[in-house]
mmCIF file of C-alpha atoms in Angstrom:
data_model
loop_
_atom_site.group_PDB
_atom_site.id
_atom_site.type_symbol
_atom_site.label_atom_id
_atom_site.label_comp_id
_atom_site.label_asym_id
_atom_site.label_seq_id
_atom_site.Cartn_x
_atom_site.Cartn_y
_atom_site.Cartn_z
ATOM 1 C CA MET A 160 43.629 26.408 -17.415
ATOM 2 C CA ASN A 161 43.732 25.139 -20.962
ATOM 3 C CA LYS A 162 41.023 22.689 -21.685
ATOM 4 C CA ARG A 163 40.675 19.319 -23.337
ATOM 5 C CA THR A 164 37.797 18.281 -25.548
ATOM 6 C CA ALA A 165 35.500 15.631 -24.075
ATOM 7 C CA ASP A 166 34.922 12.865 -26.622
ATOM 8 C CA VAL A 167 31.986 10.798 -25.293
ATOM 9 C CA CYS A 168 30.627 7.760 -27.078
ATOM 10 C CA ASP A 169 27.719 6.620 -24.920
ATOM 11 C CA ILE A 170 26.052 7.783 -21.696
ATOM 12 C CA TYR A 171 22.969 6.155 -20.192
ATOM 13 C CA THR A 172 21.362 7.940 -17.227
ATOM 14 C CA ASN A 173 18.043 6.666 -16.002
ATOM 15 C CA SER A 174 17.018 9.783 -14.094
ATOM 16 C CA VAL A 175 18.396 13.229 -13.371
ATOM 17 C CA SER A 176 16.211 14.660 -10.603
ATOM 18 C CA PHE A 177 16.061 17.289 -7.848
ATOM 19 C CA SER A 178 18.344 19.732 -9.699
ATOM 20 C CA GLY A 179 20.929 17.168 -10.691
ATOM 21 C CA ILE A 180 23.292 18.148 -13.482
ATOM 22 C CA VAL A 181 24.799 16.059 -16.250
ATOM 23 C CA ALA A 182 27.419 18.144 -18.056
ATOM 24 C CA ILE A 183 29.671 17.259 -20.955
ATOM 25 C CA GLY A 184 32.319 19.888 -21.587
ATOM 26 C CA ASP A 185 33.726 22.608 -19.376
ATOM 27 C CA THR A 186 32.376 24.361 -16.322
ATOM 28 C CA VAL A 187 34.016 27.202 -14.442
ATOM 29 C CA ASP A 188 32.059 27.302 -11.199
ATOM 30 C CA ALA A 189 29.707 24.746 -9.648
ATOM 31 C CA ASN A 190 27.857 25.554 -6.420
ATOM 32 C CA LEU A 191 25.773 22.609 -5.217
ATOM 33 C CA GLU A 192 23.497 22.681 -2.201
ATOM 34 C CA SER A 193 20.976 20.126 -1.029
ATOM 35 C CA ARG A 194 18.886 19.914 2.124
ATOM 36 C CA GLY A 195 16.741 16.925 3.028
ATOM 37 C CA ILE A 196 14.575 15.582 5.815
ATOM 38 C CA ALA A 197 13.978 11.822 5.610
ATOM 39 C CA VAL A 198 11.113 10.437 7.691
ATOM 40 C CA GLN A 199 10.834 6.650 8.042
ATOM 41 C CA LYS A 200 7.519 5.852 9.691
ATOM 42 C CA GLU A 201 6.082 2.460 10.614
ATOM 43 C CA GLY A 202 2.708 1.956 8.952
ATOM 44 C CA ALA A 203 3.719 4.691 6.546
ATOM 45 C CA ARG A 204 0.491 6.661 6.778
ATOM 46 C CA PHE A 205 1.642 10.273 6.561
ATOM 47 C CA THR A 206 -0.680 12.979 7.877
ATOM 48 C CA ARG A 207 -0.449 16.708 8.186
ATOM 49 C CA GLU A 208 1.246 16.687 11.560
ATOM 50 C CA ASP A 209 4.045 14.511 10.151
ATOM 51 C CA GLU A 210 5.249 17.469 8.152
ATOM 52 C CA LYS A 211 8.628 18.803 9.271
ATOM 53 C CA TYR A 212 10.126 22.155 8.387
ATOM 54 C CA PHE A 213 13.745 23.025 7.728
ATOM 55 C CA ASN A 214 13.839 26.098 9.961
ATOM 56 C CA ASN A 215 12.817 24.057 12.978
ATOM 57 C CA TYR A 216 16.190 22.326 13.039
ATOM 58 C CA ALA A 217 19.589 23.840 13.734
ATOM 59 C CA LEU A 218 21.261 21.381 11.368
ATOM 60 C CA PHE A 219 20.147 23.464 8.390
ATOM 61 C CA THR A 220 21.319 26.807 9.732
ATOM 62 C CA GLN A 221 24.638 25.602 11.114
ATOM 63 C CA GLN A 222 27.782 27.182 9.669
ATOM 64 C CA ALA A 223 29.734 24.782 7.463
ATOM 65 C CA ASN A 224 33.408 24.784 8.460
ATOM 66 C CA TRP A 225 35.051 25.163 5.092
ATOM 67 C CA ILE A 226 38.735 24.408 4.820
ATOM 68 C CA PRO A 227 40.606 27.746 4.603
ATOM 69 C CA SER A 228 42.371 27.694 1.223
ATOM 70 C CA SER A 229 45.421 29.262 2.784
ATOM 71 C CA LYS A 230 48.358 28.547 0.543
ATOM 72 C CA LYS A 231 48.134 29.824 -2.990
ATOM 73 C CA VAL A 232 48.924 26.971 -5.422
ATOM 74 C CA ASN A 233 49.923 28.093 -8.889
ATOM 75 C CA LYS A 234 49.313 25.070 -11.050
ATOM 76 C CA THR A 235 50.443 24.831 -14.676
ATOM 77 C CA THR A 236 48.888 22.061 -16.713
ATOM 78 C CA PHE A 237 50.234 20.577 -19.934
ATOM 79 C CA HIS A 238 47.806 18.446 -21.927
ATOM 80 C CA HIS A 239 49.900 16.336 -24.260
ATOM 81 C CA ASP A 240 46.764 14.577 -25.503
ATOM 82 C CA ASP A 241 44.035 17.113 -26.075
ATOM 83 C CA SER A 242 40.999 14.836 -25.656
ATOM 84 C CA ILE A 243 39.167 13.004 -22.883
ATOM 85 C CA GLN A 244 37.946 9.739 -24.358
ATOM 86 C CA VAL A 245 34.909 8.162 -22.673
ATOM 87 C CA ASN A 246 33.412 5.048 -24.218
ATOM 88 C CA HIS A 247 30.486 4.126 -21.970
ATOM 89 C CA VAL A 248 29.039 5.557 -18.747
ATOM 90 C CA ARG A 249 25.931 4.063 -17.143
ATOM 91 C CA THR A 250 24.270 5.635 -14.090
ATOM 92 C CA ILE A 251 20.853 4.994 -12.616
ATOM 93 C CA GLY A 252 20.310 8.262 -10.785
ATOM 94 C CA ILE A 253 21.857 11.728 -10.477
ATOM 95 C CA SER A 254 19.777 13.368 -7.783
ATOM 96 C CA SER A 255 19.556 16.142 -5.150
ATOM 97 C CA SER A 256 21.967 18.716 -6.526
ATOM 98 C CA SER A 257 24.567 16.298 -7.775
ATOM 99 C CA LEU A 258 26.885 16.807 -10.692
ATOM 100 C CA MET A 259 28.143 14.378 -13.306
ATOM 101 C CA GLN A 260 30.777 16.185 -15.355
ATOM 102 C CA ILE A 261 32.799 14.875 -18.240
ATOM 103 C CA GLY A 262 35.355 17.555 -18.967
ATOM 104 C CA SER A 263 36.865 20.174 -16.746
ATOM 105 C CA VAL A 264 35.434 22.152 -13.859
ATOM 106 C CA SER A 265 37.545 24.767 -12.106
ATOM 107 C CA HIS A 266 35.795 25.303 -8.785
ATOM 108 C CA ILE A 267 33.245 23.133 -7.011
ATOM 109 C CA ASN A 268 31.555 24.135 -3.784
ATOM 110 C CA ALA A 269 29.026 21.587 -2.502
ATOM 111 C CA ASP A 270 27.006 21.399 0.704
ATOM 112 C CA ALA A 271 24.596 18.596 1.702
ATOM 113 C CA ARG A 272 22.502 18.428 4.879
ATOM 114 C CA ILE A 273 20.245 15.471 5.660
ATOM 115 C CA LYS A 274 18.265 14.887 8.811
ATOM 116 C CA HIS A 275 16.753 11.464 9.398
ATOM 117 C CA PHE A 276 13.754 10.477 11.510
ATOM 118 C CA ARG A 277 12.578 6.977 12.369
ATOM 119 C CA GLU A 278 9.141 6.826 13.944
ATOM 120 C CA LEU A 279 7.902 3.442 15.098
ATOM 121 C CA ARG A 280 4.333 2.768 16.202
ATOM 122 C CA ASP A 281 4.053 2.787 20.046
ATOM 123 C CA MET B 500 53.538 26.196 -3.917
ATOM 124 C CA ASN B 501 54.217 25.464 -7.595
ATOM 125 C CA MET B 502 52.576 22.479 -9.204
ATOM 126 C CA GLU B 503 53.135 21.223 -12.732
ATOM 127 C CA VAL B 504 50.693 18.717 -14.200
ATOM 128 C CA HIS B 505 51.426 16.719 -17.340
ATOM 129 C CA ASN B 506 48.384 14.922 -18.738
ATOM 130 C CA TRP B 507 48.959 12.335 -21.429
ATOM 131 C CA GLY B 508 45.869 10.263 -22.004
ATOM 132 C CA LEU B 509 42.510 9.963 -20.256
ATOM 133 C CA ASN B 510 40.594 7.036 -21.726
ATOM 134 C CA VAL B 511 37.639 5.589 -19.856
ATOM 135 C CA GLU B 512 36.287 2.327 -21.185
ATOM 136 C CA ASN B 513 33.293 1.587 -18.991
ATOM 137 C CA VAL B 514 31.842 3.072 -15.814
ATOM 138 C CA SER B 515 28.660 1.911 -14.080
ATOM 139 C CA ILE B 516 27.363 3.799 -11.047
ATOM 140 C CA ASP B 517 24.092 3.294 -9.211
ATOM 141 C CA ASN B 518 23.531 6.694 -7.729
ATOM 142 C CA VAL B 519 25.257 10.041 -7.357
ATOM 143 C CA SER B 520 23.308 11.868 -4.693
ATOM 144 C CA ALA B 521 23.309 14.655 -2.074
ATOM 145 C CA SER B 522 25.606 17.248 -3.624
ATOM 146 C CA SER B 523 28.107 14.662 -4.742
ATOM 147 C CA VAL B 524 30.343 14.970 -7.750
ATOM 148 C CA PHE B 525 31.325 12.383 -10.358
ATOM 149 C CA LEU B 526 34.013 13.934 -12.501
ATOM 150 C CA ILE B 527 35.994 12.561 -15.428
ATOM 151 C CA GLY B 528 38.490 15.253 -16.291
ATOM 152 C CA ASP B 529 40.353 18.182 -14.805
ATOM 153 C CA ASN B 530 39.725 20.265 -11.766
ATOM 154 C CA ASP B 531 41.332 23.022 -9.717
ATOM 155 C CA GLU B 532 39.467 23.131 -6.437
ATOM 156 C CA ILE B 533 36.731 21.019 -4.853
ATOM 157 C CA SER B 534 35.289 21.660 -1.387
ATOM 158 C CA LEU B 535 32.495 19.392 -0.194
ATOM 159 C CA SER B 536 30.648 19.657 3.108
ATOM 160 C CA SER B 537 27.926 17.456 4.476
ATOM 161 C CA PHE B 538 25.854 17.378 7.661
ATOM 162 C CA PHE B 539 24.182 14.153 8.649
ATOM 163 C CA ASP B 540 22.027 13.798 11.699
ATOM 164 C CA THR B 541 20.130 10.879 13.248
ATOM 165 C CA PRO B 542 19.906 11.896 16.905
ATOM 166 C CA PRO B 543 18.738 9.196 19.360
ATOM 167 C CA GLU B 544 15.649 11.209 20.291
ATOM 168 C CA ALA B 545 14.615 11.214 16.638
ATOM 169 C CA PHE B 546 14.191 7.495 17.043
ATOM 170 C CA THR B 547 10.915 7.468 18.937
ATOM 171 C CA ILE B 548 10.329 3.932 20.150
ATOM 172 C CA SER B 549 8.439 2.323 22.995
ATOM 173 C CA ASN B 550 9.890 -1.172 22.896
ATOM 174 C CA ILE B 551 13.256 -2.203 21.464
ATOM 175 C CA VAL B 552 12.594 -3.879 18.115
ATOM 176 C CA PRO B 553 14.621 -7.140 17.924
ATOM 177 C CA LEU B 554 16.911 -7.043 14.898
ATOM 178 C CA GLY B 555 17.531 -10.730 14.465
ATOM 179 C CA PRO B 556 14.880 -13.316 13.469
ATOM 180 C CA THR B 557 13.019 -14.465 16.602
#
């Protein structure tokens, strides 16, 4: 896949956290995976027994049903203009294994699993 | 399947995004293959309550 040059004038990103990626240029392979447990508790006093562990929940060990890439697509690309012009990009947060890419990326494989809990006071 | 792509210009003036999160992708440019999967789970029993909290102003 022939590539184009990324011509970026201005990017403002407030925070890139929890293995987020900001990439300008070309990437061949991106494998993103994020797992999260979100506990919303009334009174918000967290103690030791509020801790939750990933392997206690089947959600995190479940098999993801990926789409079988059955048919082979042979794609030919012609770039008549060899640059990607970006004037201004403003983001507040790139977080939990996310990717902001300006340029080309051949393959992306991303998996996110979030389990939420809401605990109200009895 | 044969696919022919002709790219002329890709000019982005201004983009403003609050948050890209949980294995998401924000891409300006070319790509061959993206596969995204996400599991999201708020089971009823995870919502431990004793009395139903009224949503509206009472």
